[in-house]
Coordinates of C-alpha atoms in Angstrom, one line a residue:
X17 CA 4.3 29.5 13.4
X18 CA 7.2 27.5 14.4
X19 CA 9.4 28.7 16.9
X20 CA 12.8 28.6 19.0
X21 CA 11.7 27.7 22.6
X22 CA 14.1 29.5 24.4
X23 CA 13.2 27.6 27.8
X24 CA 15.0 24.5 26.0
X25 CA 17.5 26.0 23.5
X26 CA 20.4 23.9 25.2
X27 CA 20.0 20.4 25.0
X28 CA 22.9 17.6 25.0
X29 CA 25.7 20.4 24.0
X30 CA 26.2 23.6 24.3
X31 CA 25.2 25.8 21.0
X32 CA 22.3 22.7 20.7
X33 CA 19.2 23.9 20.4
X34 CA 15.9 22.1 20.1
X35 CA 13.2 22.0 17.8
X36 CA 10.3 23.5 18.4
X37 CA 6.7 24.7 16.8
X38 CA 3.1 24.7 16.3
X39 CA 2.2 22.1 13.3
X40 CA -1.0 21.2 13.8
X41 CA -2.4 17.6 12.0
X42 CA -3.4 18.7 8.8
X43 CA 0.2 20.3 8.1
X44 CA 1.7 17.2 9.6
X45 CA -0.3 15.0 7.1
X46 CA 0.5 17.6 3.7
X47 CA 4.4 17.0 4.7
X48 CA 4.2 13.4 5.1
X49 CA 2.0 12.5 2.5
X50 CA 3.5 14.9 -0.2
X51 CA 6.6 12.7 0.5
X52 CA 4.3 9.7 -0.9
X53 CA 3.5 11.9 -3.7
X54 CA 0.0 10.9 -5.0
X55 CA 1.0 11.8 -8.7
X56 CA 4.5 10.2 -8.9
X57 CA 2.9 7.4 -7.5
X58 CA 0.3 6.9 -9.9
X59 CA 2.2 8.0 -13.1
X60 CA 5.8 6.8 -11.9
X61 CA 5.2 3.6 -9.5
X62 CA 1.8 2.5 -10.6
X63 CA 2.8 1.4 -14.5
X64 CA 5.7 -0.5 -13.2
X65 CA 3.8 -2.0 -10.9
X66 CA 1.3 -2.9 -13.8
X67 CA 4.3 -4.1 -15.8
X68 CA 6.5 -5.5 -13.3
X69 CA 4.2 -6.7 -10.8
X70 CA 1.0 -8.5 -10.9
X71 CA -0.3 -6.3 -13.8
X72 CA -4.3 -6.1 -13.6
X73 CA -4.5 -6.8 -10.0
X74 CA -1.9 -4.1 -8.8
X75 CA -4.6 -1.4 -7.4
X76 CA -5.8 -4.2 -4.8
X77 CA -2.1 -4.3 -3.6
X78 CA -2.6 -0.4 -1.9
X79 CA -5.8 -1.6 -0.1
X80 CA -3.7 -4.7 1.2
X81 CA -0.7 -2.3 2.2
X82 CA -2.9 0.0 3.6
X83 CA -4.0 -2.5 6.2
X84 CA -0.6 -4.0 7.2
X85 CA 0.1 -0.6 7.5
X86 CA -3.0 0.6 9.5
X87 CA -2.1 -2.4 12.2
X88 CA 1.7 -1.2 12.4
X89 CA 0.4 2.5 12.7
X90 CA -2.0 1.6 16.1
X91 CA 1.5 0.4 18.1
X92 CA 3.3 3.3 16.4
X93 CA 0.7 5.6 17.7
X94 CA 0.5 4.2 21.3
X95 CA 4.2 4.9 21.7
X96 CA 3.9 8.5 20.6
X97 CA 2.3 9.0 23.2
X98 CA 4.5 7.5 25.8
X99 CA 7.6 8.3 24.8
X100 CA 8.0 12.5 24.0
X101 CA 10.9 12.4 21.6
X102 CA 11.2 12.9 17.9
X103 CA 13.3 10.1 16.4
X104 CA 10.4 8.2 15.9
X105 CA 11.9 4.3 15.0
X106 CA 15.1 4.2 16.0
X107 CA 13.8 5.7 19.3
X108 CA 11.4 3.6 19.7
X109 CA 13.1 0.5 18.6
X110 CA 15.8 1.8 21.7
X111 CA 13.3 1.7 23.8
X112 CA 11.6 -1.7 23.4
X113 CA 14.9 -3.6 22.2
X114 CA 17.7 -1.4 23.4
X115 CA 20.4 1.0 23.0
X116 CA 22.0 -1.1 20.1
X117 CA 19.4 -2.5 18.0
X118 CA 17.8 1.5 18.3
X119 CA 20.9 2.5 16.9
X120 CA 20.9 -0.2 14.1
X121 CA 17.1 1.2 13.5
X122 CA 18.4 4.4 13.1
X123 CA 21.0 3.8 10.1
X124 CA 18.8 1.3 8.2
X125 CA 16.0 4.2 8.3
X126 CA 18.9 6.6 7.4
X127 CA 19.2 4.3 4.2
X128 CA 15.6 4.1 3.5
X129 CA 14.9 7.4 3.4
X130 CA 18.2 8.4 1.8
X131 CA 17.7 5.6 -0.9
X132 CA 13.4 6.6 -1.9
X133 CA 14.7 10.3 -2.0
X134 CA 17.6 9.9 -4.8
X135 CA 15.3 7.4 -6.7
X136 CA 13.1 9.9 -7.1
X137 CA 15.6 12.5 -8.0
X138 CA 16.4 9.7 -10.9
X139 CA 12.1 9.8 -12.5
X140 CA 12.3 13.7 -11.5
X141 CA 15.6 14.4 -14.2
X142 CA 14.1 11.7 -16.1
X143 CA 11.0 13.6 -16.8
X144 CA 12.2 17.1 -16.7
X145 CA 14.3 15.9 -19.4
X146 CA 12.4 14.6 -21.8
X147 CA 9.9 17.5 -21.0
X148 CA 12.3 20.2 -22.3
X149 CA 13.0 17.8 -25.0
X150 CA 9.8 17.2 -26.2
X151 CA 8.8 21.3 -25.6
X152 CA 11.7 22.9 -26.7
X153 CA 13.8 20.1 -28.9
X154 CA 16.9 20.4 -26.2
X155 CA 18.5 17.5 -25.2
X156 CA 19.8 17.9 -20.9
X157 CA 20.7 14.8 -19.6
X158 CA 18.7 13.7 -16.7
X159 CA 21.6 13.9 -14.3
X160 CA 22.0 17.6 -14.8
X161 CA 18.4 18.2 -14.3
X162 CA 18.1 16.3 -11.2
X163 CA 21.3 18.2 -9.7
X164 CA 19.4 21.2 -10.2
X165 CA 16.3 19.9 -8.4
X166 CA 18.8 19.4 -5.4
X167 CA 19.7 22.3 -5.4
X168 CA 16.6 24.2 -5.2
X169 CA 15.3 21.5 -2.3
X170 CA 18.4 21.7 -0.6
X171 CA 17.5 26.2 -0.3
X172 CA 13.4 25.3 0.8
X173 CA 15.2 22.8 3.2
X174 CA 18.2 25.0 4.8
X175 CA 15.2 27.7 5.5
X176 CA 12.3 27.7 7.7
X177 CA 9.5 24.3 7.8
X178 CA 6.4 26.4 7.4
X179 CA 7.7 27.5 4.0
X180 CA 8.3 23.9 3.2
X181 CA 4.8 22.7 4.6
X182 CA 3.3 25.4 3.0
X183 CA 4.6 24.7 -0.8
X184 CA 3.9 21.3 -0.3
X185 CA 0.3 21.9 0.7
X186 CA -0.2 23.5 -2.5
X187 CA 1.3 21.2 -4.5
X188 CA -0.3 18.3 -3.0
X189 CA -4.0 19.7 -3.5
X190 CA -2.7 20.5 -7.2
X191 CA -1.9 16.8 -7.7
X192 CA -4.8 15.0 -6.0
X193 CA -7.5 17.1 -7.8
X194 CA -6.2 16.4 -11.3
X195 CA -6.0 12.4 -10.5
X196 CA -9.8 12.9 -8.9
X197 CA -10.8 14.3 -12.2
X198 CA -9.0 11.8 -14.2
X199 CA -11.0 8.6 -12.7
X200 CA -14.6 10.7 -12.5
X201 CA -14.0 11.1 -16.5
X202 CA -13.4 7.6 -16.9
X203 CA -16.1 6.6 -15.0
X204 CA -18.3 7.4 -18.0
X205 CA -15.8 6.8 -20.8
X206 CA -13.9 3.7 -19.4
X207 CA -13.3 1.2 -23.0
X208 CA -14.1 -1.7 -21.6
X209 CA -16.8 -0.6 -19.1
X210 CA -16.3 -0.5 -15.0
X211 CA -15.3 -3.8 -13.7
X212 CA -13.6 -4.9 -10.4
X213 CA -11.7 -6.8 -11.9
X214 CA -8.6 -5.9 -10.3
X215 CA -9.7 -7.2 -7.0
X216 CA -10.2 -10.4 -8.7
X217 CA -7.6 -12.9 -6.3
X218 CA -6.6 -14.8 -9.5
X219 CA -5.9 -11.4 -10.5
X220 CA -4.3 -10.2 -7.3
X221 CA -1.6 -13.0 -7.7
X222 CA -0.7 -13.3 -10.8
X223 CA 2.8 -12.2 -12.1
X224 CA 5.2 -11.2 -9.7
X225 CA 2.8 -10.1 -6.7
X226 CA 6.0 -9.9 -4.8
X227 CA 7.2 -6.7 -6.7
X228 CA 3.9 -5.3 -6.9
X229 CA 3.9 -5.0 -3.3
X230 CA 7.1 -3.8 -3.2
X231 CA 6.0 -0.8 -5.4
X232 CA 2.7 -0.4 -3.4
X233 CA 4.7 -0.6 0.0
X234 CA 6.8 2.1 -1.3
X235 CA 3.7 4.4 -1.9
X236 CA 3.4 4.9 1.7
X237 CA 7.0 5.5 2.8
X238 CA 7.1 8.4 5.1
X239 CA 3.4 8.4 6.5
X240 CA 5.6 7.2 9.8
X241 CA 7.7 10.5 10.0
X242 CA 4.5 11.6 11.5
X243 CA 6.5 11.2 14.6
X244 CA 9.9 12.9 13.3
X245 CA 8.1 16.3 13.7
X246 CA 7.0 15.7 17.0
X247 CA 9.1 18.4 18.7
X248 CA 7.4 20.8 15.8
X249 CA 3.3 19.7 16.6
X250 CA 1.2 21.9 18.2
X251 CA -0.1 19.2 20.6
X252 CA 1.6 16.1 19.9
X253 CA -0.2 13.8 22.3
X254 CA -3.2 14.4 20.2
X255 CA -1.8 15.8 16.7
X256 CA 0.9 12.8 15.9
X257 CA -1.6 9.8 16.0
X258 CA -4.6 11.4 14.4
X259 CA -2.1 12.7 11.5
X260 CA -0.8 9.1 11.7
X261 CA -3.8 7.3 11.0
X262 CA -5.3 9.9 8.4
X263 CA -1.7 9.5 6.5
X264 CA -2.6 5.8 6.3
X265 CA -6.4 6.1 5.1
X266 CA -5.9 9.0 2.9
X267 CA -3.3 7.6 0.9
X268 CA -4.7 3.9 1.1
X269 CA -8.1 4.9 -0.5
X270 CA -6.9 7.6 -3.0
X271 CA -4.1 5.0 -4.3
X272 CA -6.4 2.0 -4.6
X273 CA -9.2 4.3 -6.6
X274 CA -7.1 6.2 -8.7
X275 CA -4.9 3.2 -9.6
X276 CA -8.4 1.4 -10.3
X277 CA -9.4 4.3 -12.2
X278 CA -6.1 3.9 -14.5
X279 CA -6.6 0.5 -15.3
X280 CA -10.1 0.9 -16.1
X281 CA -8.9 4.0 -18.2
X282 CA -7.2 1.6 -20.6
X283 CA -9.3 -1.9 -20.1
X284 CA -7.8 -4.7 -18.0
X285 CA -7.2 -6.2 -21.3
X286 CA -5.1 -3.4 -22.5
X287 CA -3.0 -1.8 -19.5
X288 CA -0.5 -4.2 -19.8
X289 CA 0.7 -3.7 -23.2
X290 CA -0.1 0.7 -22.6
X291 CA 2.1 0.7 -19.8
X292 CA 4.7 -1.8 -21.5
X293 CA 4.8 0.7 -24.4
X294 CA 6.3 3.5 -22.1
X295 CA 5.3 3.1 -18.4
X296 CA 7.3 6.5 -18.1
X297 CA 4.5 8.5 -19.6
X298 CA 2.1 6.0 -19.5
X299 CA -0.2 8.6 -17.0
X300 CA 0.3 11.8 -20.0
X301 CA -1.1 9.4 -22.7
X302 CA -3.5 8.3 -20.0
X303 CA -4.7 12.4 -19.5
X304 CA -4.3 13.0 -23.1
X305 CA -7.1 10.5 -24.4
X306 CA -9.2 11.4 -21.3
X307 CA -8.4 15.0 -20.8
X308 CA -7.1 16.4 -23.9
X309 CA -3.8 18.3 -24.6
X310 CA -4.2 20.7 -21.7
X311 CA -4.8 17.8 -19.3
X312 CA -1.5 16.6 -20.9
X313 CA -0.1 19.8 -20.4
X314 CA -0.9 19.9 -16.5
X315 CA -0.4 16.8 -15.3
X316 CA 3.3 17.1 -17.0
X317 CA 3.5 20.3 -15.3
X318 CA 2.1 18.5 -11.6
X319 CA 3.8 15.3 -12.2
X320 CA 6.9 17.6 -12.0
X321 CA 5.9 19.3 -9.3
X322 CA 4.6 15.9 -7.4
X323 CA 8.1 14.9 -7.6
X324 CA 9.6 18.0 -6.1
X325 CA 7.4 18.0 -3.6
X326 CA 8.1 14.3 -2.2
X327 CA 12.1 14.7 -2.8
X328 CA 11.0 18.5 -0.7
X329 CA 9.2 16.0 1.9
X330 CA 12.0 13.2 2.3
X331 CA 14.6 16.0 2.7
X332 CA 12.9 17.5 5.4
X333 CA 12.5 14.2 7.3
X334 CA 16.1 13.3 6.5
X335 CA 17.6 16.2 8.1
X336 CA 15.7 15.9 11.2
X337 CA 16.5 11.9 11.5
X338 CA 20.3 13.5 11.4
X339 CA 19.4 16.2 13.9
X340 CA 17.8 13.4 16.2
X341 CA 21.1 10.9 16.1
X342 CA 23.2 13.9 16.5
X343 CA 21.2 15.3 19.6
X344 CA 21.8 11.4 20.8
X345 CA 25.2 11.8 20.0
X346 CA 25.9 9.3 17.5
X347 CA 26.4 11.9 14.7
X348 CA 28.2 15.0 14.8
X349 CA 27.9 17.4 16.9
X350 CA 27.0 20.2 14.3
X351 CA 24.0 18.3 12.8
X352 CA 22.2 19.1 16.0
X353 CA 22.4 23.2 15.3
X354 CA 19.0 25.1 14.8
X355 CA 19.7 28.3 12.7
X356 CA 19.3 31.1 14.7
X357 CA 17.2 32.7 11.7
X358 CA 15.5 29.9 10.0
X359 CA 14.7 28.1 12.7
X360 CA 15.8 24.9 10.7
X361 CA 18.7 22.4 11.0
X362 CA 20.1 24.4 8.7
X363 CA 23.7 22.1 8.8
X364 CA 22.2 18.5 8.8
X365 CA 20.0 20.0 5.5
X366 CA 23.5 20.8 3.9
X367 CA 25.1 18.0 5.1
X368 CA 21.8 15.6 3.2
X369 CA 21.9 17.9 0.2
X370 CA 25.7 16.8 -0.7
X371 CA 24.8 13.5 -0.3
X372 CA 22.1 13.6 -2.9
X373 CA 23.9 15.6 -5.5
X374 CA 27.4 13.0 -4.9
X375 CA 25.2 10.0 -5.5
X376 CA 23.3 11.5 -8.6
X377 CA 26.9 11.7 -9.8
X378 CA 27.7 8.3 -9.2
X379 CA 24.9 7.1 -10.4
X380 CA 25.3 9.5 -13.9
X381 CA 29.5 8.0 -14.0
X382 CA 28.4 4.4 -13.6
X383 CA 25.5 5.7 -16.9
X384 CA 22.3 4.3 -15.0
X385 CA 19.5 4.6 -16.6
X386 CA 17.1 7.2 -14.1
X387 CA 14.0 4.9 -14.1
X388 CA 14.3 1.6 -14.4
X389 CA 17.8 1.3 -12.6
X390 CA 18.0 4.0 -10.3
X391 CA 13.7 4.9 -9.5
X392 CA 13.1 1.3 -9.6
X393 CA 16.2 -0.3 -7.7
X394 CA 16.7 2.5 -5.1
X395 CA 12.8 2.0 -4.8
X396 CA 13.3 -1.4 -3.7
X397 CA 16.0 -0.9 -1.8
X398 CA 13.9 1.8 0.7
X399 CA 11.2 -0.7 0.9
X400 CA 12.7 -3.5 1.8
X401 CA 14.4 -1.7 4.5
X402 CA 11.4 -0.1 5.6
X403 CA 9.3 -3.2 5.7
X404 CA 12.3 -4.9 7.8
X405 CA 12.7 -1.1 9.9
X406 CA 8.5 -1.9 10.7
X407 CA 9.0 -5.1 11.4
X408 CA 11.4 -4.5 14.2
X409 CA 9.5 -1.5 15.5
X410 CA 6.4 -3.3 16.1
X411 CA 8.2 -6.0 18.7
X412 CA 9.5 -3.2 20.4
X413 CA 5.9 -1.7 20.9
X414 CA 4.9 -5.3 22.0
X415 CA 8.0 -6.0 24.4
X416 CA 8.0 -2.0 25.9
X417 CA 4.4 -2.4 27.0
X418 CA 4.8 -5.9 28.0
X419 CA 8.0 -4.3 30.1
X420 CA 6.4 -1.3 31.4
X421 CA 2.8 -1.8 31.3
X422 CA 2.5 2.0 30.8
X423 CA -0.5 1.1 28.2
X424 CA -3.1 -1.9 28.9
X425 CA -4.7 -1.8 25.8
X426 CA -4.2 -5.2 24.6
X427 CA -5.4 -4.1 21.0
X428 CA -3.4 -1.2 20.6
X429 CA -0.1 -2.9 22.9
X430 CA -0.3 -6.4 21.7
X431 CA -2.7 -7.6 19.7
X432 CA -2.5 -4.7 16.2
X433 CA 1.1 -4.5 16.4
X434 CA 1.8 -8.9 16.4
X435 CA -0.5 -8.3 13.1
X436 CA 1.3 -5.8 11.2
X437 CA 4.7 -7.7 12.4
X438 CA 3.0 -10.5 10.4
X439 CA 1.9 -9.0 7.6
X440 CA 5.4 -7.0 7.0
X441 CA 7.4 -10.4 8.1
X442 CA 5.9 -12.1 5.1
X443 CA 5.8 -8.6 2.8
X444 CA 9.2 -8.5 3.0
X445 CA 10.0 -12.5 2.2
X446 CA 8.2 -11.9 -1.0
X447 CA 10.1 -8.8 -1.9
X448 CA 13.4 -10.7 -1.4
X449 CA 11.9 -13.6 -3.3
X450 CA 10.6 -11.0 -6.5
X451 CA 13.9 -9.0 -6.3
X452 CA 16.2 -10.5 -9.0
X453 CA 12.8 -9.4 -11.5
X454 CA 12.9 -6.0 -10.2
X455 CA 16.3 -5.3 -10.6
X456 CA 16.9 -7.5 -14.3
X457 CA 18.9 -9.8 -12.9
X458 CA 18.7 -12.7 -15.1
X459 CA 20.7 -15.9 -16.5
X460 CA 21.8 -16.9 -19.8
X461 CA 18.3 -18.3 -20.7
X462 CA 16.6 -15.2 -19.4
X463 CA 15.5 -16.6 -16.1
X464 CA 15.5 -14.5 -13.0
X465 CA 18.4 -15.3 -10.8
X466 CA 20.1 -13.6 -7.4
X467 CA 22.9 -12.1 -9.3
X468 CA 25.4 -9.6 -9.1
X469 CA 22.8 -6.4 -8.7
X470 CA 20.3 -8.1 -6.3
X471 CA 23.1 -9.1 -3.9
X472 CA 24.7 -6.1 -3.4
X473 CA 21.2 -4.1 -3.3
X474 CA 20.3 -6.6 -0.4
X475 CA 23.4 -5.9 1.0
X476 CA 22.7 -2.7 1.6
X477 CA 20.2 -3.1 3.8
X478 CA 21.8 -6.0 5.8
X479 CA 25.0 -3.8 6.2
X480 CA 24.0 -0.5 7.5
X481 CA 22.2 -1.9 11.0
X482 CA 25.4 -3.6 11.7
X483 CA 27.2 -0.1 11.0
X484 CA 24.7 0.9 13.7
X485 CA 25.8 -2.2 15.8
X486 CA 29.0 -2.0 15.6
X487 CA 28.8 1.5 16.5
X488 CA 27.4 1.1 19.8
X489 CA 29.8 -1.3 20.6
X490 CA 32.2 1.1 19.9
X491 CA 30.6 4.1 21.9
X492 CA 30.2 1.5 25.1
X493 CA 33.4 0.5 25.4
X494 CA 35.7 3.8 24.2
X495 CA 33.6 6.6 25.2
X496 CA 31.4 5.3 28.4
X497 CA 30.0 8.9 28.8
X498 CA 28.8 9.7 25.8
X499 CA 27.4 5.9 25.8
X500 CA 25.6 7.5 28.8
X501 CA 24.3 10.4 26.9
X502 CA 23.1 7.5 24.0
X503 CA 21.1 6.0 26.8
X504 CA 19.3 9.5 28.0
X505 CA 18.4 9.6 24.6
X506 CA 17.6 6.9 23.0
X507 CA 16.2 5.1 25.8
X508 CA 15.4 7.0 28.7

């Protein structure tokens, strides 16, 4: 059960109390892979990555994100265990690179995870929506729906974690068993017989490979906030890297099959046009032919319920990425409270659930459309900037260790982390390159083009680490002390 420590209620402030519990790995790993959300991934991102993407050869893009991401995780680990704080990249990034670039780290992750949540608020009132349409003949527009979703999140996320960790371990075991019996059906029933074809390479790059990897990046956003929860983990020496690494595995190897398992379910000569049809519901018709109306029936029910659960997830690790700049002292001063109660940070989880619901009303004002706009370009946005965020993160695991020589494992120090800098280095070029598709930004002859969309989307994530920037210039030369305080905790 997680507790207040009394020993260290008072940290930077006075009324500041810190976090503190007994998560062990396996309820580490339901928070942070409920946040990738193994049915919204497979009925939400896996059709547009068929149709937007590199069609066939999509599933062989988890396996290939899985290792750039398995190489990142090994740094990511070593410094867990070096460095006993809870803001996981921006502290780390403040340790390798400095006080500044930590503090750009910490408002482009503030973006990422801000940016996946309310996309999937947009597929969430999206399907809820046409779900009480198609039930009960109502029409609700999406916006309304996805409010309400907020709503109830923002209660889970104002009260106490175990109640979070605990829905979401339901949920998650819900979702994961009706995908598992999904692809053993098709196994025997597949139309055009069981092929490998997606891991074909002529497959692999066909299309636009660079927004297929963009969606099957995104798949795995959040397996990193392993670290966010440190101050929560029973022993978090031990419990943070072994949740970190089966975050990575587990959701690399249930992706790749179950997305193989849906292409096979329609034949790589038909998945393209099924998921061009509607690649909204492309995963009911999918349990409908395969499973019947009752399969239909539940996986609308757990698709919904997927999708609360990883909006549930990225809340939580929002609100602690708010407590952790606010204990540095970059945020206010309230965001750092622990209810006395709840045990939460009950403020910073208000504080992120206005956020949501104002940008949901923007985005209903401005008449988005809730998946291919705001899913699909919010989608891209978070994984750009967590590709870039990685990036960063894994030369400051190389240049702390190379500092300090706290850690001589030149595998785990050096050699894994210059990898995964590669591999995300050149994941996030082709993202770039593939973004005009993504977002429909096209010319006059229907040519993709960096237009209007794609430049201010990108500018998103080149504008909030200079906020961060410019911010700790402005800390370091107006308030000195609490620049002090930024040091202490950012960067020992």
């Amino acid at each position: 059960m997680t507790k207040l420590d009394p020993s260290a209620a008072a940290t930077t402030t006075a009324g500041t109390r810190t976090l503190t519990g007994s998560l062990g790995a396996t309820a580490i790993v339901f928070m942070v892979v409920a946040a990738a959300s193994p049915l919204t991934v497979i009925g939400g991102a896996a059709p547009l990555g068929i149709l937007l993407g590199n069609g066939v050869g999509f599933p062989a893009l988890y396996a290939v994100s899985a290792v750039i991401l398995l190489l990142f995780a090994v740094g990511l680990s070593a410094m867990s265990r070096h460095i006993p704080r809870p803001g996981a990249f921006f502290t780390y990034v403040g340790y390798g690179l400095g006080r500044s670039t930590g503090l750009a780290a910490a408002w482009i992750a503030m973006l990422t995870y801000t940016a996946i949540q309310v996309s999937v608020y947009g597929y969430i009132g999206y399907i809820l929506s046409y779900t009480l349409q198609t039930y009960t003949g109502v029409t609700l527009p999406w916006w309304l729906m996805a409010l309400a979703i907020i709503g109830l999140v923002g209660i889970l996320g104002y009260r106490h974690i175990d109640l979070s960790s605990k829905v979401l371990g339901v949920l998650l075991i819900a979702e994961v068993g009706i995908v598992a019996i999904l692809v053993a059906v098709v196994l025997f029933r597949a139309p055009e017989g069981l092929s490998l074809a997606p891991f074909q390479p002529s497959q692999v790059v066909s299309g636009s490979p660079g927004v297929g990897l963009m969606f099957a990046i995104a798949a795995f956003i959040g397996f990193e906030a392993t670290a966010i929860f440190r101050d929560e983990a029973r022993d978090p020496d031990r419990t943070i890297p072994r949740a970190t690494y089966l975050a990575v595995i587990g959701i690399g190897v249930f992706y790749t099959v179950a997305s193989w398992g849906l292409v096979m379910a329609w034949g790589p000569s038909g998945v393209v046009d099924a998921a061009a049809a509607d690649p909204g519901s492309l995963i009911l018709r999918t349990m409908a032919t395969y499973l019947g109306t009752a399969g239909e029936v539940i996986t609308n029910v757990l698709l919904i319920t997927s999708m609360f659960a990883c909006v549930l997830s990225f809340h939580n690790v929002v609100t602690r990425y708010q407590h952790s700049m606010s204990t540095a002292g970059v945020l206010p001063e309230r965001l750092s409270g622990v209810h006395h109660r709840h045990l939460s940070p009950h403020f910073s989880s208000l504080v992120q659930t206005v956020t949501a619901a104002v940008l949901v009303v923007v985005f209903a004002i401005f008449q988005l459309e809730p998946v291919l706009q705001v899913f699909t370009w919010f989608a891209g946005v978070a994984t750009l900037a967590i590709a870039v965020l990685m990036a960063v993160t894994s030369i400051a695991v190389i240049v702390y260790f190379a500092r300090t020589r706290r850690d001589r494992r030149l595998w785990n120090t050096v050699i894994a982390p210059a990898l995964g800098f590669v591999g995300l280095v050149l994941s996030s070029a082709l993202i770039v390159a593939y973004f005009p598709i993504m977002v429909g930004d096209m010319d006059a002859d229907g040519a993709p083009v960096f237009g209007g969309v794609s430049w201010f989307l990108l500018g998103l994530v080149a504008v909030f680490p200079l906020i961060g920037y410019a911010q700790a210039a402005w800390i370091r030369t107006r308030r000195p002390a609490a620049y002090a305080k930024l040091t202490d905790a950012i960067a020992g």
